[in-house]
Amino acid sequence: MTRGIRTWTAAGLTAGLVAAAVLATAPAQAASGHVYYVPVSRSLVVAGHGYGHGHGMSQYGAEGAAREGKSYRQIVRFYYPGTTWGTNRDLVRVLVTGDYTSGLQVRATAGLTLRDLQSRALSTLPARSGRDSWRLKPGARDRSVTVAQFHDAKGWHTWRRLLGDGQFEAGGPLALVLPSGATTSYRGVLRAASPYAGATVRDTVNVLPMDAYLRGVVAQEMPASWHTQALRAQAVAARTYASYEQRLNRHRYYQLCDTTACQVYGGASAETSTTDLAVAKTAGRVLLYGGHPAFTQFSSSSGGWTSYGGQPYLPAQRDPYDDWSGNGVHDWTTPISVTRLESTFPQLGTLDDIRVVARDGHGAWGGRVNQVVLDGSDSAVALTGEDLRFMFGLRSTWFTFEPTPIITKWRQLGGAKSPLGRPTSPEVPVAGAGRTTGARQLFDNGRAFWTRADGATALSGAVLARYRKDGGPGSRFGFPRTSVLRTSEGHGRKTGLDHGMILWSAPTGAHSLYGRVLIAYRKHHLSGGRLGYPLTSVAATDTTESAHFQGGTVVLDKRTGKLTITYR
């Protein structure tokens, strides 16, 4: 399932990427309804928990439990509740995917024999000087026939034709020659197997005892340096998983593969002393449910909650062992490209937001994502959480989208209960005064703005009406630098702008100030000073700029630069 704590995955994206897709979920499925708006940066940041599907045992969790003093029996009892103990020491058949040719080639070794699987005849291969390799391959004229050949300095030579498929056997590990020329050692036998009767191709299959197979699995699935009890728990889970697949595929020419589509197997070349000991100390032990091997799925990290795996012994449950200092995938973040989503689904037009409409109901944010909807300017596309995970290489489906700065500000103000109300539009880019650019988003009762320099601000009510009347971000005032704030004496509201200020009170209404008139007003303590609140916005003529206040008038003579304040 994993290799060096990588995640087990399905064979690829589900078929429902372009069409709407719905994922079958556990009974605990919960509605979500959260909307995540696309920022003007066109990059969404995903935050998540865990690595893998989350069914069954968390490998990081097993290590965390072992560090807390739990035995391997306690670990597997926690992750696979309701199972009982059994034994399996049978042979297992493993497809060697790295040998993708129709030929099976091994290095010559002492005691090498060849068995014809149709006649069952066993032949000792002559170990003459100069013969460095042997191989089995389909015949040149009749490819349903298997031909045995040896190699020496003069090339390949046919030694014998077999009545059926053949396999190499020896007293020790066999060195398989891969298409790249590299070799990997395997215990047991190496078989050139026909996928079906009369097939013209051959697949390489390793047939060996279950625990010999486990020695090449545990070392690939979990770091050999981890706690011995975690390694033993891994051995039990991997042996049981193999036993389940073995029973399920009892009549197929292979029962398991050697990749993450099954569980990773590296042959004898992958073995280590610590993982061999874990296999030996749990020799033959498997977990049963209803008298048969359980489907003991496992993944790298649960993130703190395992997910429902479709079986009573694969429940969704809180995992207290997964979060320890060495687990770097308990929490994670990664960016995803909005442009890539739009190019994958051109029917969307411009992506406005992503709605998470269903989660599994367990843990932070409501748990793992079951279904999302991409809302575009032209149409919407429904995807499963797994679809999105595989598209962007997310570590798990337990994720959320980090909010834009505007939505973060909105939540700080109280969300739907804030003066802004609920969002009614996506975030759109807006040009401001000069070269400043930013974003704007509409809400029921207001607008929010964002610039890189000032962050997110929120305007509503009379202050927003004044700002819009003055021309908004594209006017001489530029973007808001603050949200609507209380004035110092608390009777009114104010908003700082890139190049000015808006002040409001119930008796005076909302007015905008800028330039030297505003500078003078600031020096006189704004609305808390003698001038009080403005009664007018700044009025400009060819020669003056002026504003009237509750307590007086400020006039700037633009010809002389003289500023005059007249109190009432």
Coordinates of C-alpha atoms in Angstrom, one line a residue:
M1 CA 0.0 0.0 0.0
T2 CA 2.8 2.4 0.7
R3 CA 6.5 2.6 0.1
G4 CA 8.5 4.5 2.7
I5 CA 5.3 5.9 4.1
R6 CA 3.8 6.9 0.8
T7 CA 0.1 6.6 0.4
W8 CA -1.9 3.7 -1.2
T9 CA -3.9 5.1 -4.0
A10 CA -6.5 4.0 -6.5
A11 CA -5.3 3.3 -10.1
G12 CA -5.9 6.9 -11.2
L13 CA -8.6 9.5 -11.6
T14 CA -12.2 8.3 -11.5
A15 CA -14.1 8.2 -14.7
G16 CA -16.5 10.9 -13.6
L17 CA -14.1 13.9 -13.8
V18 CA -15.8 15.6 -16.7
A19 CA -19.3 14.6 -15.7
A20 CA -20.8 15.2 -12.3
A21 CA -19.6 12.6 -9.8
V22 CA -20.9 11.4 -6.5
L23 CA -18.8 9.4 -4.1
A24 CA -20.4 6.6 -2.1
T25 CA -19.8 7.4 1.6
A26 CA -20.3 6.0 5.0
P27 CA -23.5 6.5 6.9
A28 CA -22.0 9.4 8.8
Q29 CA -21.9 11.7 5.7
A30 CA -22.6 15.3 6.6
A31 CA -23.6 18.3 4.5
S32 CA -21.1 21.1 4.4
G33 CA -22.1 24.0 2.2
H34 CA -18.9 26.0 2.7
V35 CA -18.0 28.3 -0.2
Y36 CA -14.4 29.1 -0.9
Y37 CA -13.9 32.1 -3.3
V38 CA -11.1 32.3 -5.8
P39 CA -8.7 35.1 -4.9
V40 CA -7.3 37.5 -7.5
S41 CA -4.0 35.7 -7.2
R42 CA -5.6 32.7 -9.0
S43 CA -4.0 30.3 -6.5
L44 CA -5.9 28.5 -3.8
V45 CA -4.1 27.2 -0.8
V46 CA -5.3 23.8 0.5
A47 CA -4.7 22.9 4.2
G48 CA -5.2 19.2 5.1
H49 CA -4.7 16.4 7.6
G50 CA -3.2 13.0 7.0
Y51 CA -1.8 11.1 4.1
G52 CA -3.8 8.4 2.3
H53 CA -7.3 7.1 2.4
G54 CA -7.3 6.8 6.1
H55 CA -8.9 3.4 6.3
G56 CA -7.7 1.0 9.0
M57 CA -4.2 1.4 10.4
S58 CA -2.3 4.7 10.3
Q59 CA 1.3 3.8 9.9
Y60 CA 2.5 7.0 11.7
G61 CA -0.2 6.2 14.2
A62 CA 1.2 2.7 14.8
E63 CA 4.6 4.3 15.4
G64 CA 3.1 6.8 17.7
A65 CA 1.3 4.1 19.7
A66 CA 4.4 2.0 19.9
R67 CA 6.3 5.0 21.3
E68 CA 3.6 5.2 24.0
G69 CA 4.3 1.6 25.0
K70 CA 1.5 -0.2 23.1
S71 CA 2.2 -3.7 21.8
Y72 CA 1.6 -4.7 18.2
R73 CA -1.4 -6.7 19.4
Q74 CA -2.9 -3.6 21.1
I75 CA -2.1 -1.5 18.0
V76 CA -3.9 -3.9 15.5
R77 CA -6.8 -4.3 18.0
F78 CA -7.3 -0.5 18.0
Y79 CA -7.1 -0.1 14.2
Y80 CA -9.1 -3.2 13.3
P81 CA -11.6 -3.6 16.2
G82 CA -13.7 -6.8 16.2
T83 CA -11.2 -9.0 14.4
T84 CA -9.8 -12.3 15.7
W85 CA -6.5 -14.1 15.3
G86 CA -5.8 -16.7 12.7
T87 CA -2.8 -18.2 10.7
N88 CA -1.8 -18.3 7.1
R89 CA 1.5 -20.0 5.9
D90 CA 0.4 -20.7 2.3
L91 CA 2.2 -19.8 -1.0
V92 CA 1.3 -16.6 -2.6
R93 CA 1.6 -15.5 -6.3
V94 CA 2.9 -12.0 -6.9
L95 CA 3.0 -10.2 -10.3
V96 CA 6.4 -8.5 -10.8
T97 CA 5.5 -5.4 -12.7
G98 CA 9.0 -4.2 -13.2
D99 CA 9.6 -7.0 -15.7
Y100 CA 7.2 -5.7 -18.4
T101 CA 8.6 -7.8 -21.3
S102 CA 7.3 -11.3 -22.3
G103 CA 10.7 -12.8 -21.4
L104 CA 11.8 -14.0 -18.0
Q105 CA 15.6 -13.8 -17.6
V106 CA 17.6 -14.9 -14.5
R107 CA 21.3 -15.0 -13.8
A108 CA 22.9 -18.5 -13.8
T109 CA 23.4 -19.8 -10.3
A110 CA 24.3 -23.1 -8.6
G111 CA 21.3 -25.5 -8.4
L112 CA 19.2 -23.6 -10.9
T113 CA 16.4 -25.8 -12.2
L114 CA 13.6 -25.4 -14.7
R115 CA 10.1 -26.8 -14.3
D116 CA 7.6 -27.4 -17.1
L117 CA 4.3 -26.4 -15.5
Q118 CA 2.2 -28.6 -17.9
S119 CA 4.2 -31.8 -17.5
R120 CA 5.5 -30.9 -14.1
A121 CA 8.9 -32.2 -15.3
L122 CA 11.9 -30.7 -13.4
S123 CA 15.2 -30.3 -15.2
T124 CA 18.5 -29.3 -13.7
L125 CA 20.1 -26.7 -16.0
P126 CA 23.6 -27.4 -17.0
A127 CA 26.0 -25.0 -15.3
R128 CA 28.7 -25.0 -18.0
S129 CA 31.4 -22.4 -18.1
G130 CA 30.4 -19.2 -19.9
R131 CA 26.6 -19.6 -19.5
D132 CA 25.8 -16.5 -17.5
S133 CA 22.0 -16.2 -17.9
W134 CA 18.8 -18.2 -18.7
R135 CA 15.5 -17.1 -20.0
L136 CA 12.0 -18.2 -20.9
K137 CA 10.2 -16.5 -23.8
P138 CA 7.3 -17.1 -26.2
G139 CA 8.4 -19.0 -29.4
A140 CA 9.2 -17.0 -32.5
R141 CA 6.7 -18.8 -34.8
D142 CA 4.2 -20.2 -32.2
R143 CA 4.1 -17.6 -29.4
S144 CA 1.9 -19.9 -27.3
V145 CA 4.9 -22.2 -26.9
T146 CA 7.5 -21.4 -24.2
V147 CA 11.2 -21.6 -25.2
A148 CA 14.1 -22.0 -22.7
Q149 CA 17.3 -20.4 -23.8
F150 CA 20.8 -19.8 -22.3
H151 CA 23.2 -17.0 -22.9
D152 CA 27.0 -17.1 -23.4
A153 CA 29.6 -15.1 -25.2
K154 CA 28.1 -16.0 -28.5
G155 CA 24.6 -14.8 -27.7
W156 CA 21.3 -16.6 -26.9
H157 CA 20.8 -20.3 -27.8
T158 CA 17.6 -22.4 -27.5
W159 CA 18.0 -25.3 -25.1
R160 CA 14.5 -26.7 -24.9
R161 CA 10.9 -26.1 -25.8
L162 CA 8.3 -26.6 -23.0
L163 CA 4.9 -28.0 -23.3
G164 CA 3.4 -25.2 -21.1
D165 CA 4.5 -22.3 -19.0
G166 CA 7.8 -22.6 -17.1
Q167 CA 9.4 -21.5 -13.9
F168 CA 12.9 -21.2 -12.6
E169 CA 13.7 -22.7 -9.1
A170 CA 16.9 -22.8 -7.0
G171 CA 18.0 -23.5 -3.5
G172 CA 18.3 -19.7 -2.7
P173 CA 17.2 -16.4 -4.1
L174 CA 17.0 -15.9 -7.9
A175 CA 18.5 -12.8 -9.6
L176 CA 15.8 -11.5 -12.0
V177 CA 17.2 -9.4 -14.8
L178 CA 15.0 -6.4 -15.5
P179 CA 14.6 -4.7 -18.9
S180 CA 17.0 -2.0 -17.7
G181 CA 19.7 -4.5 -17.1
A182 CA 19.5 -4.1 -13.3
T183 CA 18.8 -7.2 -11.2
T184 CA 16.5 -7.8 -8.2
S185 CA 16.7 -10.9 -6.0
Y186 CA 13.6 -13.0 -5.2
R187 CA 13.0 -15.9 -2.9
G188 CA 10.8 -18.9 -4.1
V189 CA 10.3 -19.4 -7.8
L190 CA 10.1 -17.1 -10.8
R191 CA 7.4 -18.1 -13.2
A192 CA 6.8 -17.1 -16.9
A193 CA 3.0 -17.2 -16.7
S194 CA 0.4 -17.0 -19.4
P195 CA -2.5 -14.7 -18.4
Y196 CA -4.9 -17.1 -20.1
A197 CA -4.9 -20.3 -22.2
G198 CA -3.2 -19.8 -25.5
A199 CA -1.8 -16.4 -24.6
T200 CA 1.1 -15.1 -26.7
V201 CA 2.6 -13.0 -23.9
R202 CA 4.0 -14.0 -20.6
D203 CA 4.0 -12.2 -17.2
T204 CA 6.7 -12.7 -14.5
V205 CA 5.1 -14.1 -11.3
N206 CA 7.0 -14.7 -8.1
V207 CA 5.6 -17.7 -6.1
L208 CA 6.8 -18.1 -2.6
P209 CA 5.7 -18.7 1.0
M210 CA 3.7 -16.0 2.7
D211 CA 6.3 -15.0 5.3
A212 CA 9.1 -15.0 2.7
Y213 CA 6.9 -12.5 0.7
L214 CA 6.3 -10.5 3.9
R215 CA 10.1 -10.0 4.3
G216 CA 10.1 -8.0 1.0
V217 CA 6.9 -6.0 1.9
V218 CA 7.4 -4.7 5.5
A219 CA 10.8 -3.2 4.6
Q220 CA 9.1 -1.3 1.8
E221 CA 6.0 -0.2 3.6
M222 CA 7.5 1.1 6.9
P223 CA 10.9 2.6 7.8
A224 CA 13.1 -0.2 9.1
S225 CA 14.4 2.1 11.9
W226 CA 10.9 2.4 13.5
H227 CA 9.8 0.8 16.7
T228 CA 9.8 -3.0 16.7
Q229 CA 6.1 -3.0 17.8
A230 CA 5.1 -0.8 14.9
L231 CA 7.0 -3.0 12.5
R232 CA 5.2 -6.1 13.9
A233 CA 1.8 -4.4 13.6
Q234 CA 2.7 -3.6 10.0
A235 CA 3.7 -7.2 9.4
V236 CA 0.3 -8.4 10.7
A237 CA -1.6 -5.9 8.6
A238 CA 0.4 -6.6 5.5
R239 CA 0.1 -10.4 5.9
T240 CA -3.6 -10.2 6.5
Y241 CA -4.1 -7.9 3.5
A242 CA -2.2 -10.4 1.3
S243 CA -4.3 -13.2 2.7
Y244 CA -7.5 -11.3 1.8
E245 CA -6.3 -10.8 -1.8
Q246 CA -5.0 -14.3 -2.0
R247 CA -8.5 -15.7 -1.1
L248 CA -10.2 -13.2 -3.4
N249 CA -7.9 -14.2 -6.4
R250 CA -7.4 -17.8 -5.6
H251 CA -7.9 -18.9 -9.3
R252 CA -6.1 -16.1 -11.0
Y253 CA -2.5 -16.6 -12.3
Y254 CA -1.4 -14.0 -9.8
Q255 CA -3.0 -12.9 -6.5
L256 CA -1.1 -9.7 -5.7
C257 CA 1.0 -7.1 -7.5
D258 CA 4.2 -5.4 -6.2
T259 CA 3.1 -1.8 -6.4
T260 CA 1.0 0.6 -4.3
A261 CA -2.1 -0.7 -6.1
C262 CA -1.7 -3.7 -3.8
Q263 CA 1.2 -3.3 -1.4
V264 CA 4.8 -2.6 -2.3
Y265 CA 7.0 -5.7 -2.6
G266 CA 10.7 -5.4 -3.3
G267 CA 11.8 -9.1 -3.2
A268 CA 14.8 -10.3 -1.2
S269 CA 16.7 -7.2 -2.3
A270 CA 14.6 -5.1 0.0
E271 CA 14.9 -7.1 3.2
T272 CA 16.4 -5.7 6.4
S273 CA 17.3 -7.3 9.7
T274 CA 14.7 -5.3 11.7
T275 CA 11.8 -6.0 9.4
D276 CA 12.8 -9.6 9.0
L277 CA 12.6 -9.9 12.8
A278 CA 9.1 -8.3 12.8
V279 CA 8.0 -10.9 10.3
A280 CA 9.5 -13.8 12.3
K281 CA 8.0 -12.6 15.6
T282 CA 4.5 -12.5 14.1
A283 CA 5.0 -15.6 11.9
G284 CA 1.9 -16.6 10.1
R285 CA -0.4 -14.4 12.2
V286 CA -3.4 -12.8 10.5
L287 CA -6.6 -11.1 11.5
L288 CA -9.9 -12.7 10.7
Y289 CA -13.5 -11.5 10.5
G290 CA -16.3 -13.9 10.1
G291 CA -13.7 -16.7 9.8
H292 CA -11.9 -15.2 6.8
P293 CA -9.0 -12.8 6.4
A294 CA -10.0 -9.2 7.0
F295 CA -9.4 -6.4 4.4
T296 CA -6.8 -4.7 6.6
Q297 CA -6.2 -1.5 4.6
F298 CA -3.6 0.9 5.9
S299 CA -2.3 4.3 4.9
S300 CA 0.5 6.6 5.9
S301 CA -1.3 8.9 8.3
S302 CA -4.9 9.2 9.5
G303 CA -4.5 12.9 10.4
G304 CA -6.2 12.3 13.7
W305 CA -9.3 10.4 12.5
T306 CA -9.5 7.2 10.6
S307 CA -12.1 7.0 7.8
Y308 CA -14.9 4.5 7.3
G309 CA -13.7 1.7 5.1
G310 CA -16.9 -0.1 4.3
Q311 CA -16.4 -2.9 7.0
P312 CA -17.3 -3.0 10.7
Y313 CA -13.6 -3.4 11.5
L314 CA -12.7 -0.3 9.5
P315 CA -14.7 2.4 11.4
A316 CA -14.2 6.1 11.4
Q317 CA -12.7 6.8 14.8
R318 CA -10.6 9.4 16.6
D319 CA -6.9 8.4 16.4
P320 CA -4.9 9.7 19.4
Y321 CA -1.6 8.2 18.2
D322 CA -1.2 9.9 14.8
D323 CA -0.1 13.3 16.0
W324 CA 3.5 13.0 17.2
S325 CA 6.6 15.2 16.5
G326 CA 7.9 12.9 13.7
N327 CA 4.8 12.9 11.7
G328 CA 5.3 15.6 9.0
V329 CA 2.0 14.8 7.2
H330 CA -0.4 15.0 10.1
D331 CA -0.9 18.6 9.0
W332 CA 0.0 20.0 5.5
T333 CA -0.7 22.8 3.0
T334 CA -0.3 23.0 -0.7
P335 CA -1.3 25.5 -3.5
I336 CA -3.5 24.5 -6.4
S337 CA -3.8 26.2 -9.7
V338 CA -7.1 27.8 -10.7
T339 CA -5.9 28.0 -14.2
R340 CA -5.4 24.2 -14.3
L341 CA -8.9 23.6 -13.1
E342 CA -10.3 25.9 -15.8
S343 CA -8.2 24.2 -18.5
T344 CA -9.3 20.8 -17.3
F345 CA -13.0 21.9 -17.3
P346 CA -13.3 24.5 -20.0
Q347 CA -17.1 24.4 -19.7
L348 CA -16.7 26.3 -16.4
G349 CA -15.5 29.6 -18.0
T350 CA -13.9 31.5 -15.2
L351 CA -13.9 29.7 -11.9
D352 CA -15.6 31.9 -9.2
D353 CA -15.6 29.6 -6.2
I354 CA -15.5 26.0 -4.9
R355 CA -18.4 24.7 -2.8
V356 CA -17.8 21.8 -0.5
V357 CA -21.2 20.2 -0.3
A358 CA -20.6 17.0 1.6
R359 CA -18.1 15.7 4.1
D360 CA -17.9 12.5 6.2
G361 CA -18.7 14.3 9.4
H362 CA -15.6 13.3 11.4
G363 CA -13.0 15.8 12.7
A364 CA -12.0 19.3 11.9
W365 CA -13.9 21.2 9.1
G366 CA -16.6 18.4 9.2
G367 CA -14.1 15.7 8.1
R368 CA -13.0 14.4 4.7
V369 CA -14.5 15.9 1.6
N370 CA -17.0 13.7 -0.2
Q371 CA -18.2 16.1 -2.9
V372 CA -17.3 19.5 -4.2
V373 CA -18.9 21.8 -6.8
L374 CA -16.8 24.1 -9.0
D375 CA -18.9 27.2 -9.8
G376 CA -17.9 29.0 -12.9
S377 CA -19.1 32.0 -14.9
D378 CA -20.6 29.6 -17.5
S379 CA -21.5 26.4 -15.7
A380 CA -20.8 24.2 -12.6
V381 CA -19.0 20.9 -12.4
A382 CA -19.4 18.4 -9.5
L383 CA -16.4 16.3 -8.4
T384 CA -15.6 13.9 -5.6
G385 CA -13.0 14.7 -3.0
E386 CA -10.9 11.9 -4.5
D387 CA -11.1 13.5 -7.9
L388 CA -9.6 16.7 -6.6
R389 CA -7.1 14.8 -4.5
F390 CA -5.7 12.9 -7.5
M391 CA -5.8 15.9 -9.8
F392 CA -3.5 17.9 -7.6
G393 CA -1.6 15.2 -5.7
L394 CA -3.2 16.2 -2.4
R395 CA -2.2 13.9 0.5
S396 CA -5.7 13.1 1.5
T397 CA -9.4 14.1 1.1
W398 CA -9.4 15.6 4.5
F399 CA -8.8 19.2 3.5
T400 CA -10.1 22.7 3.4
F401 CA -9.3 25.8 1.4
E402 CA -7.7 28.6 3.2
P403 CA -9.9 31.6 3.0
T404 CA -9.0 34.7 1.0
P405 CA -7.9 37.8 3.0
I406 CA -11.4 39.3 2.3
I407 CA -13.2 36.2 3.7
T408 CA -10.8 36.1 6.7
K409 CA -11.7 39.7 7.5
W410 CA -15.4 39.0 7.0
R411 CA -15.2 36.1 9.5
Q412 CA -13.4 38.3 12.0
L413 CA -16.2 40.8 11.7
G414 CA -18.8 38.1 12.5
G415 CA -19.4 36.4 9.2
A416 CA -23.0 36.3 8.1
K417 CA -24.0 38.1 11.3
S418 CA -21.6 41.0 10.6
P419 CA -22.8 44.3 9.1
L420 CA -21.8 43.0 5.7
G421 CA -24.2 40.1 5.7
R422 CA -23.4 37.2 3.3
P423 CA -21.2 37.2 0.2
T424 CA -23.2 37.8 -3.1
S425 CA -20.3 37.7 -5.6
P426 CA -16.9 36.2 -6.3
E427 CA -13.8 38.2 -5.7
V428 CA -12.9 40.4 -8.8
P429 CA -9.7 42.4 -9.6
V430 CA -10.1 46.2 -9.3
A431 CA -7.8 49.0 -10.5
G432 CA -7.1 51.7 -8.0
A433 CA -5.7 55.2 -8.1
G434 CA -2.2 55.3 -9.7
R435 CA -0.8 51.9 -10.3
T436 CA -2.4 50.2 -7.3
T437 CA -4.4 47.1 -8.0
G438 CA -6.5 45.0 -5.6
A439 CA -9.7 43.1 -5.3
R440 CA -13.4 43.7 -4.4
Q441 CA -16.2 41.4 -3.3
L442 CA -19.9 42.2 -2.8
F443 CA -21.9 41.3 0.2
D444 CA -25.6 41.7 1.1
N445 CA -25.0 45.0 2.9
G446 CA -21.6 46.1 1.9
R447 CA -18.4 45.6 0.0
A448 CA -14.9 44.4 1.0
F449 CA -11.6 45.4 -0.6
W450 CA -8.1 44.1 -0.6
T451 CA -4.7 45.4 -1.6
R452 CA -1.3 43.8 -0.9
A453 CA -0.2 46.9 1.0
D454 CA -3.2 47.3 3.3
G455 CA -4.8 43.9 3.4
A456 CA -8.6 43.5 3.6
T457 CA -11.1 46.1 4.6
A458 CA -14.9 46.2 4.8
L459 CA -17.2 49.1 4.1
S460 CA -21.0 49.3 4.6
G461 CA -23.8 51.8 5.2
A462 CA -23.4 55.5 4.7
V463 CA -19.6 55.3 4.6
L464 CA -19.8 52.9 1.7
A465 CA -22.4 55.0 -0.1
R466 CA -20.2 58.1 0.2
Y467 CA -17.1 56.2 -1.0
R468 CA -19.0 54.8 -4.1
K469 CA -20.4 58.3 -4.8
D470 CA -16.8 59.7 -4.8
G471 CA -15.7 57.1 -7.3
G472 CA -14.4 54.2 -5.3
P473 CA -10.9 52.7 -5.7
G474 CA -10.4 54.4 -9.1
S475 CA -11.0 57.9 -7.7
R476 CA -8.4 60.2 -6.2
F477 CA -9.1 58.5 -2.9
G478 CA -7.8 55.1 -3.9
F479 CA -8.5 52.0 -1.8
P480 CA -9.7 51.9 1.8
R481 CA -6.8 51.5 4.3
T482 CA -9.1 50.6 7.2
S483 CA -12.6 49.1 7.6
V484 CA -15.3 51.3 9.1
L485 CA -14.1 52.2 12.6
R486 CA -15.6 54.0 15.6
T487 CA -14.4 57.5 16.0
S488 CA -12.5 58.4 19.2
E489 CA -15.5 59.8 21.0
G490 CA -17.6 56.9 19.8
H491 CA -20.5 58.9 18.3
G492 CA -19.6 58.3 14.7
R493 CA -17.7 56.2 12.1
K494 CA -14.6 56.8 10.0
T495 CA -12.6 55.0 7.3
G496 CA -9.1 55.8 6.3
L497 CA -8.4 55.8 2.5
D498 CA -5.1 55.7 0.6
H499 CA -5.5 59.4 -0.1
G500 CA -8.1 60.7 2.3
M501 CA -10.7 59.9 4.9
I502 CA -14.5 59.5 5.2
L503 CA -16.3 60.5 8.5
W504 CA -19.9 60.0 9.4
S505 CA -22.3 60.8 12.2
A506 CA -26.0 60.7 12.4
P507 CA -26.5 64.5 12.6
T508 CA -24.0 65.3 9.8
G509 CA -24.0 62.3 7.4
A510 CA -20.9 61.0 5.6
H511 CA -18.3 63.3 4.0
S512 CA -14.9 62.8 2.5
L513 CA -11.8 64.8 3.2
Y514 CA -8.4 64.9 1.6
G515 CA -5.2 67.0 1.1
R516 CA -4.1 69.8 3.4
V517 CA -7.7 70.3 4.6
L518 CA -7.5 66.7 6.1
I519 CA -4.0 67.4 7.4
A520 CA -5.3 70.5 9.3
Y521 CA -8.3 68.5 10.6
R522 CA -6.0 65.7 11.9
K523 CA -3.9 68.3 13.7
H524 CA -7.1 69.5 15.4
H525 CA -7.9 66.0 16.7
L526 CA -10.4 65.1 14.0
S527 CA -14.0 64.7 15.2
G528 CA -12.8 64.7 18.8
G529 CA -11.5 68.3 18.5
R530 CA -13.1 71.7 18.3
L531 CA -14.1 71.3 14.7
G532 CA -16.3 68.3 15.3
Y533 CA -17.6 66.3 12.4
P534 CA -17.6 67.6 8.8
L535 CA -20.8 69.0 7.4
T536 CA -19.5 68.9 3.8
S537 CA -16.9 67.1 1.8
V538 CA -13.9 69.0 0.5
A539 CA -15.0 71.4 -2.2
A540 CA -12.4 72.5 -4.7
T541 CA -12.3 75.5 -7.0
D542 CA -9.5 76.9 -9.2
T543 CA -8.2 78.8 -6.2
T544 CA -9.4 77.1 -3.0
E545 CA -10.1 73.8 -1.3
S546 CA -12.5 74.0 1.7
A547 CA -14.7 72.1 4.0
H548 CA -17.3 73.1 6.6
F549 CA -17.4 71.5 10.0
Q550 CA -19.7 71.6 13.1
G551 CA -17.2 73.9 14.8
G552 CA -15.9 76.0 11.9
T553 CA -14.4 76.1 8.4
V554 CA -11.1 75.1 6.9
V555 CA -10.0 76.9 3.7
L556 CA -6.8 76.4 1.7
D557 CA -5.7 79.1 -0.7
K558 CA -4.0 77.1 -3.5
R559 CA -2.3 80.2 -4.9
T560 CA -0.4 81.1 -1.7
G561 CA -0.6 77.8 0.2
K562 CA -2.2 79.6 3.2
L563 CA -4.5 77.6 5.4
T564 CA -7.2 79.4 7.3
I565 CA -9.3 77.9 10.1
T566 CA -12.4 79.9 11.2
Y567 CA -14.2 78.7 14.3
R568 CA -17.9 79.3 14.8

